[in-house]
């Protein structure tokens, strides 16, 4: 099996448009934002960073579940087992962040849920980069990795940006709900309605 994608060059991963490079780039952004949140003292700035993390994580995961994991299941011998593992992590993150979004900043249990969600996000990144994506790399040629990257990026741009625990983790069940939920989420994001930051004073 190929080594973790964390340590490979862009060329080894199939070029800048490859799904492997796109995944790693956003994983690094998530990790950096989590570090930023954990080092900030100012509540308002922390809430803004948390909002960025949530929007990135959920649009990224929806695109994975819609485009990437079906490709893994179709091409990797143990793809069903591998994707089931990360889908379970996604559901746990979804449930935790849904709880966080219902609670005001300063709530006794909220910060614990945030940190548990962060730990799961980082575990999910490691499972994907060390186990799942190297298997896909071994089973897929460069042209296909680039096609998957382009499709994934297109879905990612129109994906929901907040947790929706009742949405199925797999297509075709998730696809019909993706567009209306994305519109709803992005209007909320633009107007600051129901956002994490807007709950500070409750």
Tab-separated table of N, CA, C and O in Angstrom, residues 25-136:
chain	number	residue	atom	x	y	z
A	25	UNK	N	-5.071	19.453	1.183
A	25	UNK	CA	-5.054	20.911	1.353
A	25	UNK	C	-6.123	21.360	2.350
A	25	UNK	O	-5.858	22.176	3.245
A	26	UNK	N	-7.341	20.831	2.210
A	26	UNK	CA	-8.412	21.238	3.131
A	26	UNK	C	-8.218	20.641	4.520
A	26	UNK	O	-8.568	21.269	5.521
A	27	UNK	N	-7.651	19.438	4.588
A	27	UNK	CA	-7.340	18.878	5.905
A	27	UNK	C	-6.372	19.772	6.663
A	27	UNK	O	-6.526	20.003	7.866
A	28	UNK	N	-5.367	20.276	5.975
A	28	UNK	CA	-4.396	21.171	6.620
A	28	UNK	C	-5.069	22.457	7.070
A	28	UNK	O	-4.755	22.985	8.144
A	29	UNK	N	-5.986	22.967	6.253
A	29	UNK	CA	-6.703	24.186	6.636
A	29	UNK	C	-7.537	23.945	7.893
A	29	UNK	O	-7.568	24.780	8.802
A	30	UNK	N	-8.205	22.795	7.961
A	30	UNK	CA	-8.969	22.455	9.172
A	30	UNK	C	-8.052	22.421	10.385
A	30	UNK	O	-8.382	22.968	11.451
A	31	UNK	N	-6.926	21.745	10.238
A	31	UNK	CA	-5.999	21.589	11.355
A	31	UNK	C	-5.488	22.946	11.836
A	31	UNK	O	-5.391	23.206	13.043
A	32	UNK	N	-5.161	23.828	10.893
A	32	UNK	CA	-4.666	25.157	11.254
A	32	UNK	C	-5.740	25.982	11.949
A	32	UNK	O	-5.464	26.714	12.911
A	33	UNK	N	-6.973	25.890	11.482
A	33	UNK	CA	-8.069	26.627	12.109
A	33	UNK	C	-8.346	26.107	13.523
A	33	UNK	O	-8.620	26.895	14.438
A	34	UNK	N	-8.260	24.799	13.708
A	34	UNK	CA	-8.435	24.237	15.051
A	34	UNK	C	-7.357	24.755	15.989
A	34	UNK	O	-7.639	25.164	17.129
A	35	UNK	N	-6.106	24.752	15.532
A	35	UNK	CA	-5.014	25.299	16.346
A	35	UNK	C	-5.270	26.760	16.687
A	35	UNK	O	-5.034	27.196	17.819
A	36	UNK	N	-5.759	27.514	15.697
A	36	UNK	CA	-6.036	28.937	15.928
A	36	UNK	C	-7.114	29.103	16.996
A	36	UNK	O	-6.969	29.919	17.911
A	37	UNK	N	-8.189	28.335	16.884
A	37	UNK	CA	-9.261	28.403	17.880
A	37	UNK	C	-8.727	28.115	19.276
A	37	UNK	O	-9.055	28.825	20.232
A	38	UNK	N	-7.911	27.091	19.392
A	38	UNK	CA	-7.437	26.657	20.705
A	38	UNK	C	-6.465	27.635	21.352
A	38	UNK	O	-6.265	27.593	22.564
A	39	UNK	N	-5.868	28.515	20.562
A	39	UNK	CA	-4.907	29.466	21.110
A	39	UNK	C	-5.506	30.856	21.346
A	39	UNK	O	-4.860	31.702	21.978
A	40	UNK	N	-6.724	31.088	20.871
A	40	UNK	CA	-7.341	32.402	21.031
A	40	UNK	C	-8.005	32.537	22.400
A	40	UNK	O	-8.595	31.581	22.909
A	41	UNK	N	-7.927	33.736	22.965
A	41	UNK	CA	-8.604	34.041	24.225
A	41	UNK	C	-9.879	34.852	24.018
A	41	UNK	O	-10.817	34.751	24.805
A	42	UNK	N	-9.902	35.664	22.957
A	42	UNK	CA	-11.044	36.540	22.701
A	42	UNK	C	-12.247	35.723	22.225
A	42	UNK	O	-12.166	34.990	21.226
A	43	UNK	N	-13.363	35.838	22.932
A	43	UNK	CA	-14.532	35.013	22.652
A	43	UNK	C	-15.083	35.258	21.248
A	43	UNK	O	-15.414	34.305	20.532
A	44	UNK	N	-15.184	36.514	20.843
A	44	UNK	CA	-15.744	36.807	19.531
A	44	UNK	C	-14.880	36.242	18.409
A	44	UNK	O	-15.391	35.687	17.431
A	45	UNK	N	-13.579	36.363	18.537
A	45	UNK	CA	-12.676	35.822	17.517
A	45	UNK	C	-12.748	34.299	17.497
A	45	UNK	O	-12.734	33.685	16.434
A	46	UNK	N	-12.833	33.681	18.652
A	46	UNK	CA	-12.967	32.222	18.716
A	46	UNK	C	-14.247	31.759	18.008
A	46	UNK	O	-14.233	30.780	17.251
A	47	UNK	N	-15.332	32.494	18.218
A	47	UNK	CA	-16.595	32.125	17.590
A	47	UNK	C	-16.528	32.270	16.070
A	47	UNK	O	-17.095	31.458	15.335
A	48	UNK	N	-15.831	33.299	15.593
A	48	UNK	CA	-15.681	33.466	14.141
A	48	UNK	C	-14.872	32.309	13.544
A	48	UNK	O	-15.203	31.797	12.472
A	49	UNK	N	-13.815	31.912	14.232
A	49	UNK	CA	-12.998	30.798	13.747
A	49	UNK	C	-13.795	29.496	13.789
A	49	UNK	O	-13.728	28.684	12.857
A	50	UNK	N	-14.573	29.311	14.851
A	50	UNK	CA	-15.396	28.104	14.945
A	50	UNK	C	-16.386	28.038	13.790
A	50	UNK	O	-16.615	26.968	13.211
A	51	UNK	N	-16.959	29.163	13.439
A	51	UNK	CA	-17.881	29.207	12.299
A	51	UNK	C	-17.163	28.792	11.017
A	51	UNK	O	-17.702	28.024	10.210
A	52	UNK	N	-15.936	29.270	10.813
A	52	UNK	CA	-15.152	28.874	9.642
A	52	UNK	C	-14.913	27.370	9.620
A	52	UNK	O	-15.014	26.723	8.575
A	53	UNK	N	-14.579	26.820	10.775
A	53	UNK	CA	-14.317	25.381	10.865
A	53	UNK	C	-15.566	24.595	10.489
A	53	UNK	O	-15.501	23.651	9.690
A	54	UNK	N	-16.689	24.979	11.049
A	54	UNK	CA	-17.942	24.264	10.784
A	54	UNK	C	-18.280	24.316	9.301
A	54	UNK	O	-18.607	23.284	8.682
A	55	UNK	N	-18.197	25.485	8.697
A	55	UNK	CA	-18.532	25.612	7.280
A	55	UNK	C	-17.606	24.761	6.414
A	55	UNK	O	-18.061	24.099	5.464
A	56	UNK	N	-16.327	24.767	6.726
A	56	UNK	CA	-15.362	23.991	5.956
A	56	UNK	C	-15.580	22.495	6.147
A	56	UNK	O	-15.635	21.728	5.177
A	57	UNK	N	-15.712	22.060	7.383
A	57	UNK	CA	-15.830	20.630	7.676
A	57	UNK	C	-17.065	20.018	7.021
A	57	UNK	O	-16.991	18.935	6.419
A	58	UNK	N	-18.194	20.700	7.079
A	58	UNK	CA	-19.423	20.075	6.584
A	58	UNK	C	-19.556	20.124	5.073
A	58	UNK	O	-20.082	19.176	4.470
A	59	UNK	N	-19.069	21.170	4.429
A	59	UNK	CA	-19.070	21.155	2.958
A	59	UNK	C	-18.079	20.117	2.439
A	59	UNK	O	-18.346	19.402	1.472
A	60	UNK	N	-16.932	20.000	3.091
A	60	UNK	CA	-15.905	19.021	2.739
A	60	UNK	C	-16.452	17.593	2.898
A	60	UNK	O	-16.318	16.760	1.990
A	61	UNK	N	-17.086	17.302	4.024
A	61	UNK	CA	-17.583	15.954	4.289
A	61	UNK	C	-18.705	15.569	3.332
A	61	UNK	O	-18.773	14.421	2.873
A	62	UNK	N	-19.593	16.516	3.021
A	62	UNK	CA	-20.684	16.208	2.096
A	62	UNK	C	-20.138	15.829	0.732
A	62	UNK	O	-20.617	14.875	0.096
A	63	UNK	N	-19.122	16.559	0.269
A	63	UNK	CA	-18.511	16.233	-1.022
A	63	UNK	C	-17.825	14.871	-0.981
A	63	UNK	O	-17.869	14.112	-1.955
A	64	UNK	N	-17.191	14.545	0.135
A	64	UNK	CA	-16.602	13.217	0.288
A	64	UNK	C	-17.664	12.136	0.158
A	64	UNK	O	-17.500	11.149	-0.569
A	65	UNK	N	-18.750	12.311	0.886
A	65	UNK	CA	-19.789	11.289	0.933
A	65	UNK	C	-20.519	11.144	-0.395
A	65	UNK	O	-20.999	10.057	-0.735
A	66	UNK	N	-20.581	12.227	-1.172
A	66	UNK	CA	-21.303	12.216	-2.442
A	66	UNK	C	-20.438	11.708	-3.591
A	66	UNK	O	-20.927	10.996	-4.474
A	67	UNK	N	-19.152	12.064	-3.588
A	67	UNK	CA	-18.276	11.781	-4.728
A	67	UNK	C	-17.194	10.760	-4.404
A	67	UNK	O	-16.987	9.789	-5.144
A	68	UNK	N	-16.499	10.976	-3.309
A	68	UNK	CA	-15.272	10.222	-3.051
A	68	UNK	C	-15.532	8.821	-2.518
A	68	UNK	O	-14.954	7.843	-2.996
A	69	UNK	N	-16.386	8.693	-1.499
A	69	UNK	CA	-16.571	7.369	-0.898
A	69	UNK	C	-17.231	6.373	-1.836
A	69	UNK	O	-16.844	5.192	-1.835
A	70	UNK	N	-18.179	6.781	-2.704
A	70	UNK	CA	-18.661	5.819	-3.702
A	70	UNK	C	-17.546	5.314	-4.616
A	70	UNK	O	-17.532	4.135	-4.983
A	71	UNK	N	-16.598	6.190	-4.962
A	71	UNK	CA	-15.464	5.768	-5.796
A	71	UNK	C	-14.579	4.780	-5.051
A	71	UNK	O	-14.073	3.815	-5.635
A	72	UNK	N	-14.393	5.011	-3.751
A	72	UNK	CA	-13.596	4.079	-2.942
A	72	UNK	C	-14.291	2.722	-2.873
A	72	UNK	O	-13.656	1.668	-3.045
A	73	UNK	N	-15.587	2.719	-2.624
A	73	UNK	CA	-16.312	1.448	-2.538
A	73	UNK	C	-16.281	0.678	-3.850
A	73	UNK	O	-16.271	-0.561	-3.858
A	74	UNK	N	-16.236	1.420	-4.964
A	74	UNK	CA	-16.245	0.764	-6.277
A	74	UNK	C	-14.876	0.235	-6.687
A	74	UNK	O	-14.793	-0.692	-7.499
A	75	UNK	N	-13.790	0.781	-6.138
A	75	UNK	CA	-12.463	0.436	-6.651
A	75	UNK	C	-11.525	-0.206	-5.645
A	75	UNK	O	-10.533	-0.827	-6.038
A	76	UNK	N	-11.810	-0.077	-4.354
A	76	UNK	CA	-10.908	-0.596	-3.319
A	76	UNK	C	-11.522	-1.860	-2.712
A	76	UNK	O	-12.689	-1.836	-2.308
A	77	UNK	N	-10.769	-2.977	-2.647
A	77	UNK	CA	-11.337	-4.238	-2.147
A	77	UNK	C	-12.022	-4.131	-0.791
A	77	UNK	O	-13.082	-4.710	-0.588
A	78	UNK	N	-11.431	-3.420	0.156
A	78	UNK	CA	-12.062	-3.268	1.475
A	78	UNK	C	-12.683	-1.878	1.637
A	78	UNK	O	-12.791	-1.349	2.734
A	79	UNK	N	-13.123	-1.320	0.518
A	79	UNK	CA	-13.670	0.033	0.522
A	79	UNK	C	-14.919	0.190	1.366
A	79	UNK	O	-15.129	1.236	1.987
A	80	UNK	N	-15.745	-0.838	1.398
A	80	UNK	CA	-16.971	-0.767	2.203
A	80	UNK	C	-16.641	-0.593	3.679
A	80	UNK	O	-17.210	0.268	4.371
A	81	UNK	N	-15.710	-1.381	4.176
A	81	UNK	CA	-15.322	-1.306	5.586
A	81	UNK	C	-14.664	0.036	5.905
A	81	UNK	O	-14.955	0.659	6.942
A	82	UNK	N	-13.793	0.496	5.017
A	82	UNK	CA	-13.069	1.752	5.255
A	82	UNK	C	-14.019	2.942	5.264
A	82	UNK	O	-13.919	3.824	6.125
A	83	UNK	N	-14.928	2.995	4.300
A	83	UNK	CA	-15.836	4.141	4.247
A	83	UNK	C	-16.855	4.100	5.371
A	83	UNK	O	-17.273	5.149	5.868
A	84	UNK	N	-17.250	2.900	5.792
A	84	UNK	CA	-18.176	2.805	6.929
A	84	UNK	C	-17.544	3.410	8.179
A	84	UNK	O	-18.219	4.078	8.974
A	85	UNK	N	-16.250	3.202	8.338
A	85	UNK	CA	-15.538	3.744	9.502
A	85	UNK	C	-15.551	5.274	9.488
A	85	UNK	O	-15.880	5.903	10.509
A	86	UNK	N	-15.223	5.879	8.350
A	86	UNK	CA	-15.188	7.344	8.320
A	86	UNK	C	-16.594	7.938	8.334
A	86	UNK	O	-16.812	9.017	8.889
A	87	UNK	N	-17.557	7.239	7.774
A	87	UNK	CA	-18.940	7.721	7.843
A	87	UNK	C	-19.437	7.747	9.289
A	87	UNK	O	-20.179	8.663	9.676
A	88	UNK	N	-19.019	6.781	10.071
A	88	UNK	CA	-19.383	6.780	11.488
A	88	UNK	C	-18.761	7.983	12.194
A	88	UNK	O	-19.412	8.644	13.022
A	89	UNK	N	-17.505	8.290	11.873
A	89	UNK	CA	-16.853	9.476	12.440
A	89	UNK	C	-17.592	10.742	12.022
A	89	UNK	O	-17.818	11.650	12.843
A	90	UNK	N	-17.984	10.814	10.741
A	90	UNK	CA	-18.718	11.984	10.262
A	90	UNK	C	-20.026	12.163	11.029
A	90	UNK	O	-20.404	13.283	11.377
A	91	UNK	N	-20.721	11.059	11.285
A	91	UNK	CA	-21.993	11.157	12.001
A	91	UNK	C	-21.779	11.642	13.435
A	91	UNK	O	-22.553	12.461	13.947
A	92	UNK	N	-20.723	11.162	14.074
A	92	UNK	CA	-20.432	11.609	15.438
A	92	UNK	C	-20.098	13.102	15.465
A	92	UNK	O	-20.553	13.834	16.350
A	93	UNK	N	-19.309	13.558	14.486
A	93	UNK	CA	-18.983	14.985	14.386
A	93	UNK	C	-20.259	15.792	14.145
A	93	UNK	O	-20.496	16.839	14.771
A	94	UNK	N	-21.093	15.298	13.246
A	94	UNK	CA	-22.355	15.957	12.927
A	94	UNK	C	-23.207	16.143	14.186
A	94	UNK	O	-23.715	17.242	14.456
A	95	UNK	N	-23.350	15.081	14.958
A	95	UNK	CA	-24.179	15.143	16.161
A	95	UNK	C	-23.611	16.110	17.199
A	95	UNK	O	-24.350	16.879	17.823
A	96	UNK	N	-22.297	16.076	17.385
A	96	UNK	CA	-21.670	16.967	18.357
A	96	UNK	C	-21.823	18.430	17.954
A	96	UNK	O	-22.166	19.282	18.776
A	97	UNK	N	-21.574	18.735	16.687
A	97	UNK	CA	-21.647	20.134	16.248
A	97	UNK	C	-23.098	20.615	16.233
A	97	UNK	O	-23.368	21.790	16.516
A	98	UNK	N	-24.027	19.737	15.922
A	98	UNK	CA	-25.441	20.118	16.027
A	98	UNK	C	-25.769	20.528	17.459
A	98	UNK	O	-26.485	21.511	17.689
A	99	UNK	N	-25.235	19.802	18.429
A	99	UNK	CA	-25.421	20.177	19.838
A	99	UNK	C	-24.768	21.521	20.137
A	99	UNK	O	-25.347	22.372	20.826
A	100	UNK	N	-23.556	21.722	19.630
A	100	UNK	CA	-22.839	22.980	19.845
A	100	UNK	C	-23.649	24.152	19.296
A	100	UNK	O	-23.763	25.203	19.935
A	101	UNK	N	-24.231	23.988	18.112
A	101	UNK	CA	-24.972	25.087	17.490
A	101	UNK	C	-26.261	25.423	18.243
A	101	UNK	O	-26.811	26.504	18.058
A	102	UNK	N	-26.713	24.501	19.083
A	102	UNK	CA	-27.924	24.774	19.882
A	102	UNK	C	-27.600	25.442	21.209
A	102	UNK	O	-28.512	25.882	21.920
A	103	UNK	N	-26.322	25.508	21.555
A	103	UNK	CA	-25.926	26.023	22.863
A	103	UNK	C	-25.241	27.378	22.726
A	103	UNK	O	-24.513	27.628	21.767
A	104	UNK	N	-25.450	28.264	23.712
A	104	UNK	CA	-24.765	29.563	23.687
A	104	UNK	C	-23.312	29.436	24.130
A	104	UNK	O	-22.956	28.520	24.881
A	105	UNK	N	-22.482	30.343	23.625
A	105	UNK	CA	-21.105	30.406	24.100
A	105	UNK	C	-21.120	30.603	25.610
A	105	UNK	O	-21.920	31.368	26.142
A	106	UNK	N	-20.249	29.896	26.311
A	106	UNK	CA	-20.195	29.994	27.756
A	106	UNK	C	-20.967	28.906	28.473
A	106	UNK	O	-20.819	28.739	29.686
A	107	UNK	N	-21.788	28.148	27.729
A	107	UNK	CA	-22.494	27.030	28.337
A	107	UNK	C	-21.480	26.022	28.867
A	107	UNK	O	-20.450	25.752	28.246
A	108	UNK	N	-21.784	25.443	30.013
A	108	UNK	CA	-20.827	24.573	30.700
A	108	UNK	C	-20.384	23.390	29.847
A	108	UNK	O	-19.209	23.007	29.863
A	109	UNK	N	-21.309	22.801	29.085
A	109	UNK	CA	-20.954	21.618	28.308
A	109	UNK	C	-20.546	21.882	26.878
A	109	UNK	O	-20.099	20.980	26.166
A	110	UNK	N	-20.679	23.125	26.435
A	110	UNK	CA	-20.454	23.429	25.024
A	110	UNK	C	-18.993	23.261	24.623
A	110	UNK	O	-18.682	22.664	23.588
A	111	UNK	N	-18.080	23.811	25.420
A	111	UNK	CA	-16.660	23.745	25.064
A	111	UNK	C	-16.170	22.298	25.040
A	111	UNK	O	-15.346	21.930	24.198
A	112	UNK	N	-16.705	21.467	25.929
A	112	UNK	CA	-16.338	20.047	25.909
A	112	UNK	C	-16.760	19.403	24.596
A	112	UNK	O	-16.000	18.620	24.008
A	113	UNK	N	-17.949	19.726	24.107
A	113	UNK	CA	-18.414	19.171	22.836
A	113	UNK	C	-17.568	19.690	21.670
A	113	UNK	O	-17.261	18.947	20.729
A	114	UNK	N	-17.179	20.968	21.725
A	114	UNK	CA	-16.309	21.517	20.684
A	114	UNK	C	-14.997	20.739	20.621
A	114	UNK	O	-14.545	20.320	19.547
A	115	UNK	N	-14.397	20.516	21.768
A	115	UNK	CA	-13.098	19.828	21.797
A	115	UNK	C	-13.229	18.361	21.414
A	115	UNK	O	-12.330	17.803	20.770
A	116	UNK	N	-14.322	17.739	21.772
A	116	UNK	CA	-14.550	16.358	21.328
A	116	UNK	C	-14.725	16.307	19.813
A	116	UNK	O	-14.226	15.384	19.149
A	117	UNK	N	-15.427	17.288	19.255
A	117	UNK	CA	-15.581	17.349	17.795
A	117	UNK	C	-14.230	17.554	17.120
A	117	UNK	O	-13.926	16.903	16.106
A	118	UNK	N	-13.396	18.431	17.680
A	118	UNK	CA	-12.061	18.652	17.117
A	118	UNK	C	-11.233	17.369	17.126
A	118	UNK	O	-10.537	17.050	16.158
A	119	UNK	N	-11.290	16.631	18.224
A	119	UNK	CA	-10.525	15.375	18.312
A	119	UNK	C	-10.996	14.383	17.252
A	119	UNK	O	-10.180	13.695	16.619
A	120	UNK	N	-12.301	14.327	17.019
A	120	UNK	CA	-12.828	13.429	15.999
A	120	UNK	C	-12.451	13.886	14.598
A	120	UNK	O	-12.157	13.056	13.723
A	121	UNK	N	-12.460	15.186	14.359
A	121	UNK	CA	-12.043	15.712	13.052
A	121	UNK	C	-10.602	15.317	12.770
A	121	UNK	O	-10.265	14.847	11.671
A	122	UNK	N	-9.746	15.465	13.763
A	122	UNK	CA	-8.340	15.111	13.571
A	122	UNK	C	-8.161	13.599	13.407
A	122	UNK	O	-7.318	13.161	12.613
A	123	UNK	N	-8.941	12.811	14.111
A	123	UNK	CA	-8.891	11.362	13.923
A	123	UNK	C	-9.364	10.982	12.519
A	123	UNK	O	-8.782	10.121	11.859
A	124	UNK	N	-10.402	11.640	12.060
A	124	UNK	CA	-10.941	11.405	10.727
A	124	UNK	C	-9.892	11.730	9.663
A	124	UNK	O	-9.712	10.975	8.692
A	125	UNK	N	-9.191	12.831	9.836
A	125	UNK	CA	-8.132	13.207	8.897
A	125	UNK	C	-7.062	12.124	8.825
A	125	UNK	O	-6.622	11.721	7.743
A	126	UNK	N	-6.636	11.634	9.983
A	126	UNK	CA	-5.600	10.599	10.001
A	126	UNK	C	-6.104	9.300	9.355
A	126	UNK	O	-5.381	8.655	8.595
A	127	UNK	N	-7.333	8.910	9.656
A	127	UNK	CA	-7.877	7.694	9.043
A	127	UNK	C	-7.929	7.831	7.522
A	127	UNK	O	-7.617	6.872	6.794
A	128	UNK	N	-8.322	8.991	7.047
A	128	UNK	CA	-8.412	9.195	5.604
A	128	UNK	C	-7.030	9.242	4.959
A	128	UNK	O	-6.790	8.586	3.936
A	129	UNK	N	-6.104	10.015	5.533
A	129	UNK	CA	-4.798	10.209	4.899
A	129	UNK	C	-3.870	9.005	5.051
A	129	UNK	O	-3.025	8.763	4.186
A	130	UNK	N	-4.018	8.247	6.142
A	130	UNK	CA	-3.107	7.130	6.403
A	130	UNK	C	-3.652	5.786	5.910
A	130	UNK	O	-2.865	4.882	5.601
A	131	UNK	N	-4.985	5.635	5.848
A	131	UNK	CA	-5.576	4.344	5.522
A	131	UNK	C	-6.382	4.357	4.227
A	131	UNK	O	-6.131	3.563	3.323
A	132	UNK	N	-7.351	5.243	4.156
A	132	UNK	CA	-8.317	5.181	3.069
A	132	UNK	C	-7.772	5.739	1.748
A	132	UNK	O	-7.847	5.072	0.710
A	133	UNK	N	-7.229	6.941	1.779
A	133	UNK	CA	-6.781	7.571	0.540
A	133	UNK	C	-5.583	6.866	-0.105
A	133	UNK	O	-5.519	6.784	-1.338
A	134	UNK	N	-4.632	6.314	0.672
A	134	UNK	CA	-3.583	5.519	0.021
A	134	UNK	C	-4.127	4.292	-0.715
A	134	UNK	O	-3.591	3.902	-1.761
A	135	UNK	N	-5.193	3.676	-0.201
A	135	UNK	CA	-5.804	2.546	-0.901
A	135	UNK	C	-6.401	3.009	-2.226
A	135	UNK	O	-6.306	2.321	-3.248
A	136	UNK	N	-7.055	4.163	-2.194
A	136	UNK	CA	-7.606	4.719	-3.436
A	136	UNK	C	-6.483	5.027	-4.417
A	136	UNK	O	-6.603	4.763	-5.619
